[in-house]
Tab-separated table of C-alpha atoms in Angstrom:
chain	number	residue	atom	x	y	z
Q	1	MET	CA	-37.790	-54.874	-77.150
Q	2	ASP	CA	-39.816	-52.065	-75.442
Q	3	TRP	CA	-39.575	-51.362	-71.729
Q	4	GLN	CA	-43.030	-52.799	-70.945
Q	5	ARG	CA	-42.069	-56.091	-72.535
Q	6	LEU	CA	-38.763	-56.128	-70.659
Q	7	PHE	CA	-40.551	-55.499	-67.356
Q	8	GLY	CA	-43.034	-58.250	-68.162
Q	9	MET	CA	-40.269	-60.758	-68.801
Q	10	LEU	CA	-38.575	-59.931	-65.499
Q	11	PHE	CA	-41.847	-60.154	-63.599
Q	12	LEU	CA	-42.624	-63.535	-65.158
Q	13	VAL	CA	-39.183	-64.916	-64.273
Q	14	LEU	CA	-39.489	-63.755	-60.664
Q	15	VAL	CA	-42.989	-65.197	-60.269
Q	16	MET	CA	-41.904	-68.552	-61.657
Q	17	PHE	CA	-38.866	-68.578	-59.383
Q	18	LEU	CA	-40.956	-67.832	-56.290
Q	19	PHE	CA	-43.436	-70.617	-56.942
Q	20	VAL	CA	-41.387	-73.404	-58.461
Q	21	GLY	CA	-37.819	-72.472	-57.578
Q	22	CYS	CA	-36.543	-72.756	-61.137
Q	23	VAL	CA	-37.373	-71.825	-64.711
Q	24	GLU	CA	-37.530	-74.701	-67.138
Q	25	VAL	CA	-35.900	-73.795	-70.470
Q	26	GLU	CA	-37.670	-75.450	-73.367
Q	27	GLU	CA	-36.046	-73.611	-76.249
Q	28	LYS	CA	-32.836	-75.039	-77.549
Q	29	GLY	CA	-29.731	-72.975	-76.978
Q	30	GLU	CA	-26.192	-72.990	-75.670
Q	31	ILE	CA	-25.092	-71.940	-72.217
Q	32	ASP	CA	-23.260	-68.630	-72.649
Q	33	GLU	CA	-22.113	-68.100	-69.083
Q	34	ILE	CA	-22.684	-69.129	-65.508
Q	35	GLU	CA	-22.852	-66.428	-62.852
Q	36	ASN	CA	-23.655	-67.071	-59.187
Q	37	ASP	CA	-25.255	-70.443	-59.951
Q	38	VAL	CA	-27.474	-68.970	-62.706
Q	39	SER	CA	-27.122	-70.442	-66.186
Q	40	VAL	CA	-27.793	-67.877	-68.940
Q	41	ILE	CA	-28.967	-69.348	-72.236
Q	42	SER	CA	-29.250	-67.184	-75.372
Q	43	VAL	CA	-31.969	-68.098	-77.874
Q	44	GLU	CA	-32.764	-66.045	-80.983
Q	45	ASN	CA	-31.443	-62.745	-79.666
Q	46	LYS	CA	-33.130	-63.065	-76.287
Q	47	SER	CA	-31.889	-64.462	-73.010
Q	48	ILE	CA	-33.754	-67.167	-71.107
Q	49	VAL	CA	-32.650	-67.696	-67.521
Q	50	ALA	CA	-32.487	-71.101	-65.835
Q	51	VAL	CA	-32.495	-70.253	-62.141
Q	52	ASP	CA	-30.607	-72.865	-60.151
Q	53	ASN	CA	-30.401	-70.680	-57.055
Q	54	ILE	CA	-30.607	-67.023	-56.110
Q	55	GLY	CA	-28.435	-64.990	-58.449
Q	56	VAL	CA	-28.514	-62.686	-61.461
Q	57	VAL	CA	-31.159	-62.365	-64.144
Q	58	VAL	CA	-29.677	-61.376	-67.513
Q	59	VAL	CA	-31.834	-59.860	-70.273
Q	60	ASP	CA	-31.158	-58.102	-73.568
Q	61	LYS	CA	-30.853	-54.323	-73.435
Q	62	ASN	CA	-32.921	-51.964	-75.511
Q	63	GLY	CA	-30.472	-49.191	-76.286
Q	64	GLY	CA	-32.958	-46.427	-75.481
Q	65	ASP	CA	-33.936	-47.738	-72.046
Q	66	THR	CA	-32.829	-46.050	-68.863
Q	67	LEU	CA	-31.330	-48.335	-66.232
Q	68	SER	CA	-32.678	-48.216	-62.688
Q	69	LYS	CA	-30.437	-48.591	-59.652
Q	70	ASN	CA	-31.338	-52.298	-59.480
Q	71	TYR	CA	-29.801	-52.917	-62.873
Q	72	ALA	CA	-26.239	-52.996	-64.111
Q	73	GLN	CA	-25.239	-52.741	-67.755
Q	74	ASP	CA	-22.634	-55.125	-69.134
Q	75	GLY	CA	-22.123	-54.619	-72.841
Q	76	ASP	CA	-25.369	-55.454	-74.606
Q	77	THR	CA	-27.066	-56.942	-71.566
Q	78	ILE	CA	-28.777	-55.704	-68.444
Q	79	LYS	CA	-28.203	-57.581	-65.192
Q	80	LYS	CA	-30.786	-57.331	-62.447
Q	81	VAL	CA	-29.795	-58.653	-59.024
Q	82	ILE	CA	-32.441	-60.742	-57.287
Q	83	SER	CA	-32.370	-60.441	-53.513
Q	84	PRO	CA	-31.976	-63.758	-51.655
Q	85	ILE	CA	-35.261	-65.327	-50.670
Q	86	GLN	CA	-35.255	-67.232	-47.384
Q	87	ILE	CA	-36.454	-70.742	-48.090
Q	88	SER	CA	-38.442	-72.144	-45.176
Q	89	LYS	CA	-36.727	-75.210	-43.727
Q	90	SER	CA	-38.493	-78.136	-42.160
Q	91	GLU	CA	-37.505	-79.404	-38.712
Q	92	LYS	CA	-36.441	-82.963	-37.952
Q	93	VAL	CA	-35.057	-84.572	-34.801
Q	94	GLN	CA	-33.230	-87.913	-34.858
Q	95	GLU	CA	-33.163	-89.546	-31.424
Q	96	GLY	CA	-30.436	-92.181	-31.221
Q	97	ASP	CA	-28.095	-93.452	-33.917
Q	98	LEU	CA	-28.832	-92.980	-37.607
Q	99	ILE	CA	-27.358	-95.854	-39.650
Q	100	ILE	CA	-27.328	-95.813	-43.463
Q	101	SER	CA	-26.014	-99.097	-44.901
Q	102	SER	CA	-27.591	-99.044	-48.365
Q	103	GLY	CA	-29.345	-96.692	-50.729
Q	104	GLU	CA	-29.515	-92.905	-50.583
Q	105	TYR	CA	-30.607	-90.924	-47.546
Q	106	VAL	CA	-31.370	-87.303	-48.443
Q	107	ILE	CA	-31.591	-84.358	-46.057
Q	108	LYS	CA	-32.798	-81.273	-47.952
Q	109	ASP	CA	-34.038	-77.858	-46.813
Q	110	THR	CA	-34.025	-79.113	-43.234
Q	111	ASN	CA	-32.871	-78.114	-39.772
Q	112	PHE	CA	-31.744	-81.605	-38.773
Q	113	LYS	CA	-30.993	-82.302	-35.104
Q	114	LEU	CA	-29.065	-85.490	-34.336
Q	115	ARG	CA	-28.825	-86.908	-30.820
Q	116	GLY	CA	-26.699	-89.949	-31.517
Q	117	ASN	CA	-24.053	-91.304	-33.886
Q	118	LEU	CA	-24.369	-91.012	-37.646
Q	119	ILE	CA	-23.000	-94.072	-39.461
Q	120	VAL	CA	-22.822	-94.437	-43.243
Q	121	ASN	CA	-21.246	-97.652	-44.521
Q	122	GLY	CA	-21.382	-100.281	-47.240
Q	123	THR	CA	-23.340	-99.043	-50.235
Q	124	GLY	CA	-24.940	-96.259	-48.207
Q	125	LYS	CA	-24.879	-92.670	-49.433
Q	126	LEU	CA	-25.825	-89.553	-47.466
Q	127	ILE	CA	-26.780	-86.414	-49.401
Q	128	VAL	CA	-27.294	-83.149	-47.525
Q	129	GLN	CA	-28.461	-80.015	-49.371
Q	130	ASN	CA	-29.344	-76.523	-48.172
Q	131	SER	CA	-29.608	-77.684	-44.575
Q	132	ASP	CA	-28.311	-77.081	-41.076
Q	133	LEU	CA	-27.060	-80.097	-39.123
Q	134	PHE	CA	-27.131	-79.790	-35.336
Q	135	PHE	CA	-25.071	-82.375	-33.433
Q	136	GLU	CA	-26.538	-82.245	-29.944
Q	137	GLN	CA	-24.390	-83.649	-27.120
Q	138	GLU	CA	-24.314	-83.504	-23.324
Q	139	TYR	CA	-20.517	-83.358	-23.439
Q	140	SER	CA	-17.691	-83.207	-25.996
Q	141	GLN	CA	-17.165	-86.274	-28.206
Q	142	GLN	CA	-20.277	-88.049	-26.931
Q	143	PHE	CA	-21.179	-88.956	-30.518
Q	144	ARG	CA	-19.480	-89.060	-33.921
Q	145	VAL	CA	-20.099	-89.331	-37.628
Q	146	TYR	CA	-18.581	-92.416	-39.298
Q	147	ILE	CA	-18.248	-92.691	-43.087
Q	148	ARG	CA	-16.594	-96.007	-43.997
Q	149	ASP	CA	-16.505	-99.139	-46.140
Q	150	LYS	CA	-16.769	-97.342	-49.502
Q	151	ALA	CA	-19.694	-95.202	-48.324
Q	152	ARG	CA	-20.311	-91.732	-49.774
Q	153	LEU	CA	-21.069	-88.356	-48.227
Q	154	GLU	CA	-22.105	-85.368	-50.340
Q	155	MET	CA	-22.926	-81.973	-48.821
Q	156	LYS	CA	-23.888	-78.738	-50.562
Q	157	ASP	CA	-24.859	-75.456	-48.870
Q	158	VAL	CA	-24.644	-76.933	-45.387
Q	159	LYS	CA	-23.900	-75.468	-41.963
Q	160	LEU	CA	-22.646	-77.723	-39.158
Q	161	HIS	CA	-23.424	-76.872	-35.529
Q	162	THR	CA	-22.015	-78.467	-32.363
Q	163	GLY	CA	-22.958	-75.922	-29.720
Q	164	GLY	CA	-19.273	-75.296	-29.045
Q	165	LYS	CA	-18.589	-78.905	-28.039
Q	166	TRP	CA	-15.904	-81.034	-29.685
Q	167	PHE	CA	-17.291	-83.325	-32.378
Q	168	ASN	CA	-15.579	-85.471	-35.013
Q	169	PHE	CA	-16.307	-86.870	-38.457
Q	170	GLN	CA	-14.296	-90.063	-39.076
Q	171	TYR	CA	-13.653	-91.383	-42.608
Q	172	GLU	CA	-11.982	-94.683	-43.470
Q	173	ASP	CA	-11.872	-97.616	-45.873
Q	174	LEU	CA	-12.359	-95.902	-49.240
Q	175	ALA	CA	-14.825	-93.267	-48.072
Q	176	HIS	CA	-15.758	-90.773	-50.812
Q	177	VAL	CA	-16.555	-87.231	-49.668
Q	178	VAL	CA	-17.763	-84.113	-51.513
Q	179	PHE	CA	-18.126	-80.730	-49.758
Q	180	ASN	CA	-19.534	-77.688	-51.590
Q	181	ASN	CA	-20.128	-74.584	-49.465
Q	182	VAL	CA	-19.914	-76.432	-46.148
Q	183	HIS	CA	-18.990	-74.559	-42.981
Q	184	GLY	CA	-18.856	-75.335	-39.279
Q	185	GLU	CA	-18.180	-73.197	-36.221
Q	186	ASP	CA	-15.019	-71.093	-36.404
Q	187	CYS	CA	-12.337	-72.860	-38.434
Q	188	CYS	CA	-12.348	-76.335	-37.051
Q	189	ILE	CA	-15.480	-77.522	-35.288
Q	190	PRO	CA	-16.453	-80.153	-36.123
Q	191	TRP	CA	-13.091	-81.725	-36.885
Q	192	HIS	CA	-12.596	-84.312	-39.624
Q	193	GLY	CA	-10.233	-87.300	-39.565
Q	194	ALA	CA	-9.444	-89.579	-42.501
Q	195	SER	CA	-7.450	-92.723	-43.252
Q	196	GLY	CA	-7.628	-95.860	-45.379
Q	197	ASP	CA	-7.683	-94.543	-48.967
Q	198	SER	CA	-10.412	-91.983	-48.356
Q	199	GLU	CA	-10.782	-89.209	-50.926
Q	200	PHE	CA	-12.124	-85.656	-50.634
Q	201	PHE	CA	-13.347	-83.083	-53.134
Q	202	ILE	CA	-13.773	-79.739	-51.360
Q	203	SER	CA	-14.964	-76.416	-52.784
Q	204	ASP	CA	-15.952	-73.088	-51.212
Q	205	SER	CA	-15.811	-74.645	-47.750
Q	206	THR	CA	-14.118	-74.352	-44.362
Q	207	VAL	CA	-12.534	-77.616	-43.240
Q	208	GLY	CA	-10.174	-78.867	-40.538
Q	209	LEU	CA	-8.938	-82.346	-41.415
Q	210	THR	CA	-6.452	-84.928	-40.135
Q	211	LEU	CA	-5.155	-87.176	-42.897
Q	212	SER	CA	-2.968	-90.260	-43.012
Q	213	SER	CA	-2.257	-93.453	-44.943
Q	214	ASN	CA	-3.058	-92.818	-48.573
Q	215	VAL	CA	-5.711	-90.104	-48.204
Q	216	LYS	CA	-6.239	-87.877	-51.256
Q	217	ILE	CA	-7.599	-84.307	-51.118
Q	218	VAL	CA	-8.543	-81.838	-53.856
Q	219	ALA	CA	-9.688	-78.406	-52.618
Q	220	VAL	CA	-10.731	-75.213	-54.446
Q	221	ASN	CA	-11.610	-71.764	-53.060
Q	222	SER	CA	-11.592	-73.036	-49.491
Q	223	SER	CA	-10.263	-72.262	-46.018
Q	224	LEU	CA	-8.156	-75.187	-44.797
Q	225	PHE	CA	-6.491	-76.528	-41.659
Q	226	PHE	CA	-4.697	-79.805	-42.348
Q	227	GLU	CA	-3.021	-82.103	-39.836
Q	228	LEU	CA	-0.546	-84.616	-41.269
Q	229	VAL	CA	-0.042	-87.949	-39.486
Q	230	LEU	CA	3.488	-89.102	-40.307
Q	231	THR	CA	4.706	-92.701	-39.975
Q	232	ASN	CA	8.122	-93.868	-41.206
Q	233	VAL	CA	8.726	-90.449	-42.751
Q	234	SER	CA	11.916	-88.400	-42.976
Q	235	GLY	CA	12.266	-84.987	-44.539
Q	236	VAL	CA	12.160	-81.213	-44.333
Q	237	PHE	CA	8.812	-79.447	-44.711
Q	238	GLU	CA	7.848	-75.794	-45.077
Q	239	LEU	CA	4.083	-75.490	-44.720
Q	240	PRO	CA	2.438	-72.490	-46.423
Q	241	GLN	CA	0.334	-69.879	-44.669
Q	242	GLY	CA	-2.424	-67.700	-46.036
Q	243	PHE	CA	-3.737	-67.629	-49.589
Q	244	LYS	CA	-2.104	-69.773	-52.260
Q	245	LYS	CA	-3.155	-69.763	-55.884
Q	246	LYS	CA	-1.914	-73.327	-56.228
Q	247	TYR	CA	-0.324	-75.772	-53.804
Q	248	ASP	CA	0.523	-79.464	-54.042
Q	249	LEU	CA	1.935	-81.745	-51.369
Q	250	SER	CA	2.738	-85.431	-51.655
Q	251	ILE	CA	4.178	-87.395	-48.732
Q	252	GLY	CA	5.170	-91.034	-49.020
Q	253	THR	CA	6.439	-93.301	-46.272
Q	254	LEU	CA	9.743	-95.125	-46.484
Q	255	GLY	CA	9.134	-97.631	-49.251
Q	256	ASN	CA	5.589	-96.258	-49.577
Q	257	GLU	CA	4.275	-99.285	-47.711
Q	258	LEU	CA	1.492	-97.137	-46.258
Q	259	GLY	CA	0.753	-95.346	-49.506
Q	260	VAL	CA	1.069	-91.661	-50.299
Q	261	MET	CA	-0.857	-88.733	-48.840
Q	262	GLU	CA	-1.749	-86.141	-51.469
Q	263	ILE	CA	-3.061	-82.583	-51.157
Q	264	HIS	CA	-3.896	-80.500	-54.239
Q	265	THR	CA	-5.377	-77.018	-53.785
Q	266	ILE	CA	-6.337	-74.067	-55.982
Q	267	ASN	CA	-7.168	-70.534	-54.790
Q	268	SER	CA	-7.371	-71.608	-51.164
Q	269	THR	CA	-6.276	-70.218	-47.796
Q	270	PHE	CA	-4.289	-72.185	-45.222
Q	271	THR	CA	-5.338	-70.965	-41.790
Q	272	ASP	CA	-3.123	-73.392	-39.887
Q	273	TRP	CA	-1.332	-76.716	-40.012
Q	274	GLY	CA	-0.695	-79.593	-37.672
Q	275	SER	CA	1.361	-82.753	-37.665
Q	276	THR	CA	1.417	-85.885	-35.538
Q	277	LEU	CA	4.686	-87.811	-35.508
Q	278	ASP	CA	3.447	-91.372	-35.085
Q	279	LYS	CA	6.545	-93.573	-35.184
Q	280	ASN	CA	9.995	-93.832	-36.769
Q	281	THR	CA	10.067	-90.232	-37.973
Q	282	ASN	CA	12.918	-87.784	-38.452
Q	283	VAL	CA	11.250	-84.548	-39.484
Q	284	THR	CA	12.216	-80.875	-39.690
Q	285	PHE	CA	9.655	-78.079	-40.015
Q	286	VAL	CA	10.935	-74.737	-41.308
Q	287	ASN	CA	9.196	-71.341	-41.337
Q	288	SER	CA	5.870	-72.903	-40.414
Q	289	LYS	CA	2.938	-72.333	-38.062
Q	290	MET	CA	1.320	-75.411	-36.572
Q	291	THR	CA	0.170	-77.685	-33.763
Q	292	ILE	CA	2.306	-80.752	-33.042
Q	293	GLY	CA	1.386	-84.209	-31.796
Q	294	LEU	CA	3.891	-86.829	-30.669
Q	295	ASN	CA	3.148	-90.525	-30.121
Q	296	ALA	CA	4.821	-92.876	-27.649
Q	297	GLY	CA	4.211	-96.622	-27.796
Q	298	SER	CA	3.160	-96.713	-31.457
Q	299	ASP	CA	5.830	-99.338	-32.144
Q	300	TRP	CA	4.093	-102.382	-30.691
Q	301	GLU	CA	7.332	-104.378	-30.679
Q	302	LYS	CA	8.638	-102.123	-27.917
Q	303	SER	CA	7.393	-102.355	-24.348
Q	304	ASN	CA	7.624	-100.290	-21.175
Q	305	VAL	CA	8.212	-97.041	-23.041
Q	306	VAL	CA	8.806	-94.061	-20.737
Q	307	VAL	CA	8.910	-90.474	-22.040
Q	308	GLN	CA	9.373	-87.210	-20.150
Q	309	VAL	CA	8.843	-83.795	-21.734
Q	310	ALA	CA	8.701	-80.253	-20.372
Q	311	ASP	CA	8.253	-76.662	-21.531
Q	312	LEU	CA	6.184	-77.476	-24.608
Q	313	LYS	CA	4.952	-73.931	-25.035
Q	314	THR	CA	2.928	-71.781	-27.393
Q	315	LYS	CA	5.765	-69.861	-29.006
Q	316	THR	CA	8.171	-69.596	-31.930
Q	317	TYR	CA	11.060	-72.068	-31.850
Q	318	GLU	CA	14.170	-70.752	-33.566
Q	319	ASP	CA	16.196	-73.966	-33.444
Q	320	TYR	CA	14.734	-76.747	-31.314
Q	321	PHE	CA	15.299	-80.510	-31.111
Q	322	LEU	CA	13.087	-83.066	-29.360
Q	323	VAL	CA	13.215	-86.857	-29.151
Q	324	TYR	CA	9.911	-88.514	-28.245
Q	325	ASP	CA	10.124	-92.319	-28.248
Q	326	THR	CA	10.924	-93.278	-31.883
Q	327	ASN	CA	10.289	-89.769	-33.231
Q	328	ARG	CA	12.857	-87.032	-33.842
Q	329	LEU	CA	11.609	-83.482	-34.293
Q	330	HIS	CA	13.531	-80.392	-35.386
Q	331	LEU	CA	11.893	-76.953	-35.517
Q	332	VAL	CA	13.473	-73.990	-37.316
Q	333	ASN	CA	11.778	-70.595	-37.044
Q	334	THR	CA	8.465	-72.362	-36.502
Q	335	PHE	CA	5.544	-71.249	-34.346
Q	336	VAL	CA	3.771	-73.976	-32.351
Q	337	ARG	CA	0.280	-73.061	-31.175
Q	338	ASP	CA	-0.435	-76.215	-29.136
Q	339	TRP	CA	1.132	-79.577	-28.349
Q	340	TYR	CA	-0.551	-82.937	-27.870
Q	341	PRO	CA	1.762	-85.686	-26.580
Q	342	GLN	CA	0.038	-89.084	-26.792
Q	343	ALA	CA	0.609	-92.600	-25.441
Q	344	PHE	CA	-0.272	-96.164	-26.463
Q	345	ASN	CA	0.623	-99.759	-25.576
Q	346	SER	CA	1.308	-99.247	-21.833
Q	347	ALA	CA	3.590	-96.270	-22.468
Q	348	HIS	CA	4.156	-93.903	-19.537
Q	349	VAL	CA	4.365	-90.201	-20.429
Q	350	GLU	CA	5.051	-87.296	-18.067
Q	351	ILE	CA	4.368	-83.716	-19.176
Q	352	VAL	CA	5.439	-80.640	-17.208
Q	353	ASP	CA	4.846	-76.887	-17.738
Q	354	SER	CA	3.243	-77.232	-21.151
Q	355	ASP	CA	0.483	-75.779	-23.353
Q	356	LEU	CA	-1.600	-78.708	-24.594
Q	357	ALA	CA	-4.245	-78.865	-27.288
Q	358	ASP	CA	-6.067	-81.848	-25.840
Q	359	LEU	CA	-5.660	-85.310	-24.353
Q	360	GLN	CA	-8.050	-87.793	-25.945
Q	361	SER	CA	-6.386	-90.113	-28.472
Q	362	ASN	CA	-4.630	-92.479	-26.090
Q	363	SER	CA	-5.132	-96.214	-25.618
Q	364	GLY	CA	-3.705	-99.568	-24.557
Q	365	ASN	CA	-3.184	-99.156	-20.778
Q	366	ALA	CA	-1.237	-95.940	-21.257
Q	367	ILE	CA	-0.515	-93.620	-18.337
Q	368	ILE	CA	-0.182	-89.856	-18.780
Q	369	VAL	CA	0.880	-87.574	-15.930
Q	370	VAL	CA	0.419	-83.814	-16.405
Q	371	ARG	CA	1.863	-81.168	-14.064
Q	372	ASN	CA	1.527	-77.375	-14.078
Q	373	SER	CA	0.017	-77.328	-17.558
Q	374	VAL	CA	-3.050	-76.222	-19.502
Q	375	SER	CA	-5.129	-78.598	-21.643
Q	376	SER	CA	-8.254	-77.842	-23.650
Q	377	LEU	CA	-9.762	-81.289	-23.130
Q	378	ALA	CA	-9.265	-84.572	-21.235
Q	379	ILE	CA	-11.107	-87.618	-22.585
Q	380	ALA	CA	-9.879	-91.091	-21.585
Q	381	ARG	CA	-11.004	-94.404	-23.093
Q	382	GLU	CA	-10.212	-98.085	-22.656
Q	383	ASN	CA	-7.923	-98.724	-19.670
Q	384	VAL	CA	-6.077	-95.409	-19.888
Q	385	SER	CA	-5.099	-93.387	-16.820
Q	386	TYR	CA	-4.642	-89.594	-16.617
Q	387	GLN	CA	-3.200	-87.768	-13.631
Q	388	PHE	CA	-3.399	-83.966	-13.530
Q	389	TYR	CA	-1.564	-81.921	-10.880
Q	390	ASP	CA	-1.839	-78.132	-10.440
Q	391	SER	CA	-3.236	-77.715	-13.935
Q	392	THR	CA	-6.170	-76.222	-15.836
Q	393	ILE	CA	-8.524	-78.016	-18.238
Q	394	THR	CA	-10.502	-75.456	-20.223
Q	395	GLY	CA	-12.981	-77.980	-21.667
Q	396	ASP	CA	-14.634	-81.231	-20.612
Q	397	VAL	CA	-13.253	-84.132	-18.563
Q	398	VAL	CA	-14.767	-87.492	-19.574
Q	399	ALA	CA	-13.770	-91.023	-18.493
Q	400	HIS	CA	-15.126	-93.855	-20.687
Q	401	ASP	CA	-14.903	-97.657	-20.495
Q	402	THR	CA	-12.555	-98.576	-17.612
Q	403	ALA	CA	-10.444	-95.424	-17.852
Q	404	GLN	CA	-9.524	-93.402	-14.774
Q	405	ILE	CA	-8.846	-89.674	-14.480
Q	406	TYR	CA	-7.302	-88.176	-11.337
Q	407	LEU	CA	-7.483	-84.423	-10.748
Q	408	TYR	CA	-5.330	-82.851	-8.024
Q	409	ASP	CA	-5.594	-79.093	-7.475
Q	410	THR	CA	-6.800	-78.861	-11.054
Q	411	LYS	CA	-9.396	-76.435	-12.385
Q	412	VAL	CA	-11.986	-77.742	-14.865
Q	413	ASP	CA	-13.997	-75.194	-16.852
Q	414	GLY	CA	-16.172	-77.736	-18.684
Q	415	VAL	CA	-18.257	-80.789	-17.810
Q	416	ILE	CA	-16.950	-83.664	-15.672
Q	417	LYS	CA	-18.532	-86.941	-16.776
Q	418	GLU	CA	-18.228	-90.686	-16.132
Q	419	VAL	CA	-19.462	-92.972	-18.930
Q	420	GLY	CA	-19.772	-96.741	-18.593
Q	421	GLY	CA	-17.157	-97.971	-16.142
Q	422	GLY	CA	-15.034	-94.836	-16.336
Q	423	LYS	CA	-14.077	-93.131	-13.079
Q	424	VAL	CA	-13.053	-89.584	-12.169
Q	425	PHE	CA	-11.389	-88.665	-8.883
Q	426	VAL	CA	-11.049	-85.108	-7.583
Q	427	ASP	CA	-8.377	-84.484	-4.934
Q	428	GLY	CA	-8.369	-88.148	-3.962
Q	429	LYS	CA	-12.152	-88.602	-3.778
Q	430	ARG	CA	-14.540	-90.129	-6.296
Q	431	TYR	CA	-16.290	-87.420	-8.275
Q	432	VAL	CA	-19.969	-86.956	-7.457
Q	433	SER	CA	-22.068	-85.794	-10.412
Q	434	GLY	CA	-23.580	-82.361	-9.951
Q	435	ARG	CA	-21.121	-81.329	-7.281
């Protein structure tokens, strides 16, 4: 093949790519290799390139040709790198909730702004490709994404934006999820939470995920932050940090009445871990780095539960024991980044001199009193009551439903908001919006 013919082939491939986005291969051949999403098919001593995305064009080399700086020789082939071409994305704004209960809803090549909840259920399926999703909220956790009742979510080449506000994806009841090259803000915004036999297939993505009750995860080439919710579990756990070529974790409850959580990873990096001790646990963490949640009132057969804790700090614990309602925790040479004590079923919890991740997952007439502590968030729902004294809340304060939040000599860096019948009091007086 002479150089003019080679140049002509390359020019033709590039022109076809620019105008139609792919090259249809009509000759019969076998796929020799796949590099950077480009399938290379050899036919009768020449290479035809099926361009699936931006990548590498591979052509046969004429031994007498001189390679330019844009080419690289690999054996008997020349590889020319095609620079990424910015595909123009359309703009779409969804005001209010988006509900997908049947059929496929496709978001492709779009900057999609959502100002409401996103709900996929039943036989609904959401497919998002080469798009940016913007979850626009006035305050943290105003809206959520719900994938449930056997619904499916598939994302490829997607960026998730929350404007720095807390936002959650919630998966339950046999949800099926596929992430391929999906990334949010930093490591963990938005956060993902799963239960009820949900399953995940994750590749080349950054994900922070809470899992419980029979959730299954397979992850490849990804950056991961997992939080394990433990119920009726006893055991000793050493959670890995950094890159692991292969890692498998299977956790069953006593008698496996709640199923088994499974994590299977290949060539992935663990940026952090977390665990919530829900009820009836006796757990030791060794040589680990994590956040820790502790639940009081999860055993609904018990009433009038009262728990007092102090000095839950961001530090390494060499040999530390803590009893929190029905949960027993032992830490050995384990670093705890944040704590999040929680309360349910009219439990009364008092927290003193502590470093808290957030207060938001409490319910059932619970009362939480916080003194001389720092929390990243305070969101109360149902008939829950929070009382903060001489503390700092670095994020938003939001009272929903009939919840009440009392702030005494407490600094709030974020938004203070009342939603529905929720009430916020500052130093004994009802909060006035905009003050």
